[in-house]
GROMACS .gro file of C-alpha atoms in nm:
model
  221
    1UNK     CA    1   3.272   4.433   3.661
    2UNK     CA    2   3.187   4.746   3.849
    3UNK     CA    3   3.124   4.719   4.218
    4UNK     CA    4   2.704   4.830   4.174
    5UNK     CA    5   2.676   4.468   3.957
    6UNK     CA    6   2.783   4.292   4.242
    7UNK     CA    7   2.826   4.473   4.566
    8UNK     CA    8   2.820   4.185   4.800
    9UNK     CA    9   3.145   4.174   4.650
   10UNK     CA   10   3.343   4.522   4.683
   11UNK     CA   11   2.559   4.818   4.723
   12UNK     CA   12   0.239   5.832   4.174
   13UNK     CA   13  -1.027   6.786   4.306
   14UNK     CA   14  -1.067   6.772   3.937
   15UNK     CA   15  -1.057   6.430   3.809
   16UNK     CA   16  -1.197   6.319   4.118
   17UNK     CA   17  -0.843   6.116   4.163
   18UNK     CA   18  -0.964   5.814   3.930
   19UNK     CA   19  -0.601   5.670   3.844
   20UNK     CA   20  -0.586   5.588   4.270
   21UNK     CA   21  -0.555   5.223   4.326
   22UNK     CA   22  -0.598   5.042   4.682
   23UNK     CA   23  -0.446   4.726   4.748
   24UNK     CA   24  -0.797   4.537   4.691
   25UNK     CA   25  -1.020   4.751   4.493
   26UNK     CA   26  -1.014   5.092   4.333
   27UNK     CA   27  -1.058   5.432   4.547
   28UNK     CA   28  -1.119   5.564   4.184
   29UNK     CA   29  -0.946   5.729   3.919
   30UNK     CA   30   1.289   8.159   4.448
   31UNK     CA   31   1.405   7.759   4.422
   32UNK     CA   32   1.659   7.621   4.645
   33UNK     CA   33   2.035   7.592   4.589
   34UNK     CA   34   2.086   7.205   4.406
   35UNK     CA   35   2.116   6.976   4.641
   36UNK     CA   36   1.878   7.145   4.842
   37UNK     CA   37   1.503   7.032   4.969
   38UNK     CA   38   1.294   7.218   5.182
   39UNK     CA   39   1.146   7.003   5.490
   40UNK     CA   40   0.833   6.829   5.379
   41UNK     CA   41   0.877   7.000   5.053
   42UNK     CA   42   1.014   6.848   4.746
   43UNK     CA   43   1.112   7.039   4.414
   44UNK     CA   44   1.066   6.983   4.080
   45UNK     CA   45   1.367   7.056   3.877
   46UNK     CA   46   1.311   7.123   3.504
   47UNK     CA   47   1.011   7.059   3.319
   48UNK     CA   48   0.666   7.150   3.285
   49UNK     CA   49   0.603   7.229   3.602
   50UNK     CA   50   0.999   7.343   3.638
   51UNK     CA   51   0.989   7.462   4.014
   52UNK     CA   52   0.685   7.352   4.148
   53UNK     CA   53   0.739   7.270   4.540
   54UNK     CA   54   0.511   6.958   4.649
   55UNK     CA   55   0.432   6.912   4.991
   56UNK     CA   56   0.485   6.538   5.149
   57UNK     CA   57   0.446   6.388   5.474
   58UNK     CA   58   0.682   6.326   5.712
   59UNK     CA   59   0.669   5.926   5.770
   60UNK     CA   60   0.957   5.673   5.881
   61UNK     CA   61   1.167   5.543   5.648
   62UNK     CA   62   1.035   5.866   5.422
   63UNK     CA   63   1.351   5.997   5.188
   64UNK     CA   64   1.286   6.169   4.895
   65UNK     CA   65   1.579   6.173   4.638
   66UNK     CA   66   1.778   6.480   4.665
   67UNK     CA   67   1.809   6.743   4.439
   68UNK     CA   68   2.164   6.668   4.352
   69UNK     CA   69   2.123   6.292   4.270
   70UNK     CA   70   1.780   6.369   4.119
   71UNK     CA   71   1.950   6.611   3.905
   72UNK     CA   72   2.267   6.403   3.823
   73UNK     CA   73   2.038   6.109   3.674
   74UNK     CA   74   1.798   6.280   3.463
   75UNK     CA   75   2.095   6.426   3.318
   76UNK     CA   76   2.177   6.051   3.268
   77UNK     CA   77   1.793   6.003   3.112
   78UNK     CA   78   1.770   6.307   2.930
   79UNK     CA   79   1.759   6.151   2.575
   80UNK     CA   80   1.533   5.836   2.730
   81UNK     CA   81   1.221   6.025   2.917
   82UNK     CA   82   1.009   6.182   2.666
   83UNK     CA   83   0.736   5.909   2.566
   84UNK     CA   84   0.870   5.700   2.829
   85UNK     CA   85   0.673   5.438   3.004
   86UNK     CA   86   0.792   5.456   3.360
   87UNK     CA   87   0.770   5.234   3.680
   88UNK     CA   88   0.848   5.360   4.061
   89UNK     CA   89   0.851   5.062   4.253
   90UNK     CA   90   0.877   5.237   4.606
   91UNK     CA   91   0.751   5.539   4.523
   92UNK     CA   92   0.702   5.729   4.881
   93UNK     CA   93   0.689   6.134   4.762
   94UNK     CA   94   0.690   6.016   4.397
   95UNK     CA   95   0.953   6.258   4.342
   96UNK     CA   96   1.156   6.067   4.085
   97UNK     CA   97   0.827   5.984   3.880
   98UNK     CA   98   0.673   6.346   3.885
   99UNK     CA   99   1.003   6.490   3.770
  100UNK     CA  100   0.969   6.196   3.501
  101UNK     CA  101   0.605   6.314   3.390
  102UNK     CA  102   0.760   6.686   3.388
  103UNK     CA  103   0.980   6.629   3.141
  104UNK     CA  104   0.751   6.442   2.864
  105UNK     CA  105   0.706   6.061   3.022
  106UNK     CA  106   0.409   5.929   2.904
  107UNK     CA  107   0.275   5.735   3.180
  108UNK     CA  108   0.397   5.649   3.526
  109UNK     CA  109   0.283   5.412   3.781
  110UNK     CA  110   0.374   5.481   4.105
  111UNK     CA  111   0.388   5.150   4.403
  112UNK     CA  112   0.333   5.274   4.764
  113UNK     CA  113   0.225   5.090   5.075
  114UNK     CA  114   0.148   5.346   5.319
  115UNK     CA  115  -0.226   5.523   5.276
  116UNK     CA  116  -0.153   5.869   5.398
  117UNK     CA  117   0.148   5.864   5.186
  118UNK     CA  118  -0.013   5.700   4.857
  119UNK     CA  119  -0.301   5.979   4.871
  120UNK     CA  120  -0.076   6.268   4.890
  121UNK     CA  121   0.091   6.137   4.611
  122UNK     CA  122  -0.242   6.118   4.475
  123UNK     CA  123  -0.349   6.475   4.525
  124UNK     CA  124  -0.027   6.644   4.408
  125UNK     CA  125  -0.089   6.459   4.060
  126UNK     CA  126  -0.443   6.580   4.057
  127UNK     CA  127  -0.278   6.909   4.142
  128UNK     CA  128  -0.040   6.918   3.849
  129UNK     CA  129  -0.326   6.808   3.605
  130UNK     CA  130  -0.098   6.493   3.585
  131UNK     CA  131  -0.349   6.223   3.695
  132UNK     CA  132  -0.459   6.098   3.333
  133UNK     CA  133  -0.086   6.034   3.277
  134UNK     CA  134  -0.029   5.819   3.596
  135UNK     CA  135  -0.149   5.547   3.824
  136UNK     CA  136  -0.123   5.533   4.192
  137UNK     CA  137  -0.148   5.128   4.373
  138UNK     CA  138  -0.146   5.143   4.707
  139UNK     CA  139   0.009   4.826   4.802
  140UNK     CA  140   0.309   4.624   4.803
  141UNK     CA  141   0.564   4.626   4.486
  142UNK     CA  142   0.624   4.250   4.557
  143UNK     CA  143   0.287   4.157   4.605
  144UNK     CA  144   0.134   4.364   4.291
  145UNK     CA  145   0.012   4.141   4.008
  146UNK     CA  146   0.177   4.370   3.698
  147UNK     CA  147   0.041   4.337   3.334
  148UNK     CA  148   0.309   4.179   3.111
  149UNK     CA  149   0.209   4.403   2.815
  150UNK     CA  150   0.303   4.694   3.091
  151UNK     CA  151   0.681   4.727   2.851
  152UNK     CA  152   0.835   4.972   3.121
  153UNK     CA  153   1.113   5.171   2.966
  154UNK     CA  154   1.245   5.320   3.287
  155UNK     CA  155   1.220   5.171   3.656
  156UNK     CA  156   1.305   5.320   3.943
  157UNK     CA  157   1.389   5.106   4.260
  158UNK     CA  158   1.467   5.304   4.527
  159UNK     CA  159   1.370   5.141   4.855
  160UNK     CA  160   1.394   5.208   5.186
  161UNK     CA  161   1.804   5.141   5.337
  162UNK     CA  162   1.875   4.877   5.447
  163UNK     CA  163   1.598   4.618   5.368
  164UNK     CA  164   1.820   4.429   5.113
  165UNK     CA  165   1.493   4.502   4.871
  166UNK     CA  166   1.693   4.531   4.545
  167UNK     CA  167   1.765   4.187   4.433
  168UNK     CA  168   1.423   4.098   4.479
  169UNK     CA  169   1.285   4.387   4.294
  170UNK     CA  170   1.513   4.339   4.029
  171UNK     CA  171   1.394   3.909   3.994
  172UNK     CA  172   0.979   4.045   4.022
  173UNK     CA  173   1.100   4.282   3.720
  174UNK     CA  174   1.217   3.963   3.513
  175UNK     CA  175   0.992   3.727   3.629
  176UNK     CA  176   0.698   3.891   3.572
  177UNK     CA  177   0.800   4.021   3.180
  178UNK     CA  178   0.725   4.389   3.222
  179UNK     CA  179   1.047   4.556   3.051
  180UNK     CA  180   1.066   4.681   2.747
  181UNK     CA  181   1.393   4.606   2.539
  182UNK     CA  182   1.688   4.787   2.662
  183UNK     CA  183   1.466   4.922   2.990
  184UNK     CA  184   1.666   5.129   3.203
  185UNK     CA  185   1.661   5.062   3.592
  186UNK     CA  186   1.781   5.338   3.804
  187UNK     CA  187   1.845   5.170   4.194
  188UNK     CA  188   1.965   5.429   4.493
  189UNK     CA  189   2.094   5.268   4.837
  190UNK     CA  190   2.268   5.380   5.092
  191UNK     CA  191   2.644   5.275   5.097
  192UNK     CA  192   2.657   4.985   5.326
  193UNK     CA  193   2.350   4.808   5.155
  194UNK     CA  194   2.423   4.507   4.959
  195UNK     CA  195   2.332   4.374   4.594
  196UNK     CA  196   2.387   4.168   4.294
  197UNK     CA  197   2.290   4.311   3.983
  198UNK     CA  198   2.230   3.995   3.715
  199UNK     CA  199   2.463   3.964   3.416
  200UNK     CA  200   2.210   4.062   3.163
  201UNK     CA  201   2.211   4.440   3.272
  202UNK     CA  202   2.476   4.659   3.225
  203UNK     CA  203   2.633   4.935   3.426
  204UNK     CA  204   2.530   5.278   3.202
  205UNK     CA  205   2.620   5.532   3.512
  206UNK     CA  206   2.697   5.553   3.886
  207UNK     CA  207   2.729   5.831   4.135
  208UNK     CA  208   2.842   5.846   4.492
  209UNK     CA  209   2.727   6.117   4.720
  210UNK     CA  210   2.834   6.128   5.111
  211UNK     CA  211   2.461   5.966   5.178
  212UNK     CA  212   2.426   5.715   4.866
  213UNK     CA  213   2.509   5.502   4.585
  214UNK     CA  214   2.331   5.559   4.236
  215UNK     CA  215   2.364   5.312   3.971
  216UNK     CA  216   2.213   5.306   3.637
  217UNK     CA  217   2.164   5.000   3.431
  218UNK     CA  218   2.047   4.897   3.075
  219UNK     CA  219   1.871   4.562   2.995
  220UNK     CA  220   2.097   4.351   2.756
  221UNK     CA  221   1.855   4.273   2.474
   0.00000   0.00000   0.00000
């Protein structure tokens, strides 16, 4: 068993923005070395819009992916993300989902509580022309009532550290039906953060930088 399935054992103005979702009611629908992101900057890797720089605020608790890791697991996707349906439970920047919609995802809906940090999301899609592909909630991932025809094909749970958020985002996932068969869930923590991973998902890949753990898993079907 590999330590990320149990480590408390060894841890989303043209379109007039009409895909943004509030909480209760609609607000209407030369790059940088890898590893690299520029403050308040974050940089789209391959792609359609293949080094594109999007600007995001600077808010607590605020950490987009890094290049590297970002890098390193669409490597890991690269024969999963074209068509894919894709779900970005904490999505802050939305940097793992808009790299997702670069390379050929057909839909992603992006979770994010704070305002100021949904709506920027928000306007870089419009920006990219990416809107009709994706849906911004602003809200909370736990709290979200999710359609169970949604069939996600990719999730990304990357919460802020140390909020021991991953177990429970992992349980609203299979409670509330929304994979597909054989989803993939990609889940980034920081090294002292603590989780279980349940026995029906297996370990596909896992990286360790000097800042995080990585883990990808597949959905036993």
């Amino acid at each position: 068993m590999s330590p990320f399935q149990d480590r408390s054992k060894a841890r989303k103005n043209k379109q007039k923005s009409a895909n943004f979702k509030a909480k209760k009611g609609h607000l209407s629908k030369s790059p940088s070395q890898p590893g690299k992101t520029s403050r308040g900057l974050v940089r789209i890797i391959a792609g359609t819009h293949r080094g594109r720089r999007l600007p995001v605020l600077v808010s607590e608790g605020l950490r987009p992916t890094s290049d590297r890791v970002k890098e390193t697991l669409f490597n890991w996707l690269m024969t999963h993300t074209t068509g894919a349906k894709c779900l970005d439970m904490f999505a802050g920047s939305g940097a793992l989902g808009i790299e997702a919609l670069s390379r050929g995802a057909a839909h992603v809906t992006f979770i994010e509580q704070e305002k100021t940090v949904a709506e920027q999301l928000n306007n870089n899609l419009v920006t990219l022309r990416e809107a009709d592909k994706a849906e911004v909630v602003m809200g909370n991932a736990y709290s979200h009532e999710f359609d169970s025809a949604a069939a996600y094909n990719i999730v990304f749970i990357d919460p802020p550290f140390g909020k021991e958020m991953v177990e429970k985002s992992i349980n609203i996932l299979l409670s509330s039906k929304i994979l597909s068969p054989n989803a993939l869930i990609y889940i980034e923590t920081a090294h002292s953060d603590e989780y279980a991973v349940p026995s029906c998902f297996s370990l596909v890949k896992q990286i360790k930088t000097s800042q995080v753990f990585a883990a990808l898993f597949e959905l036993n079907t």
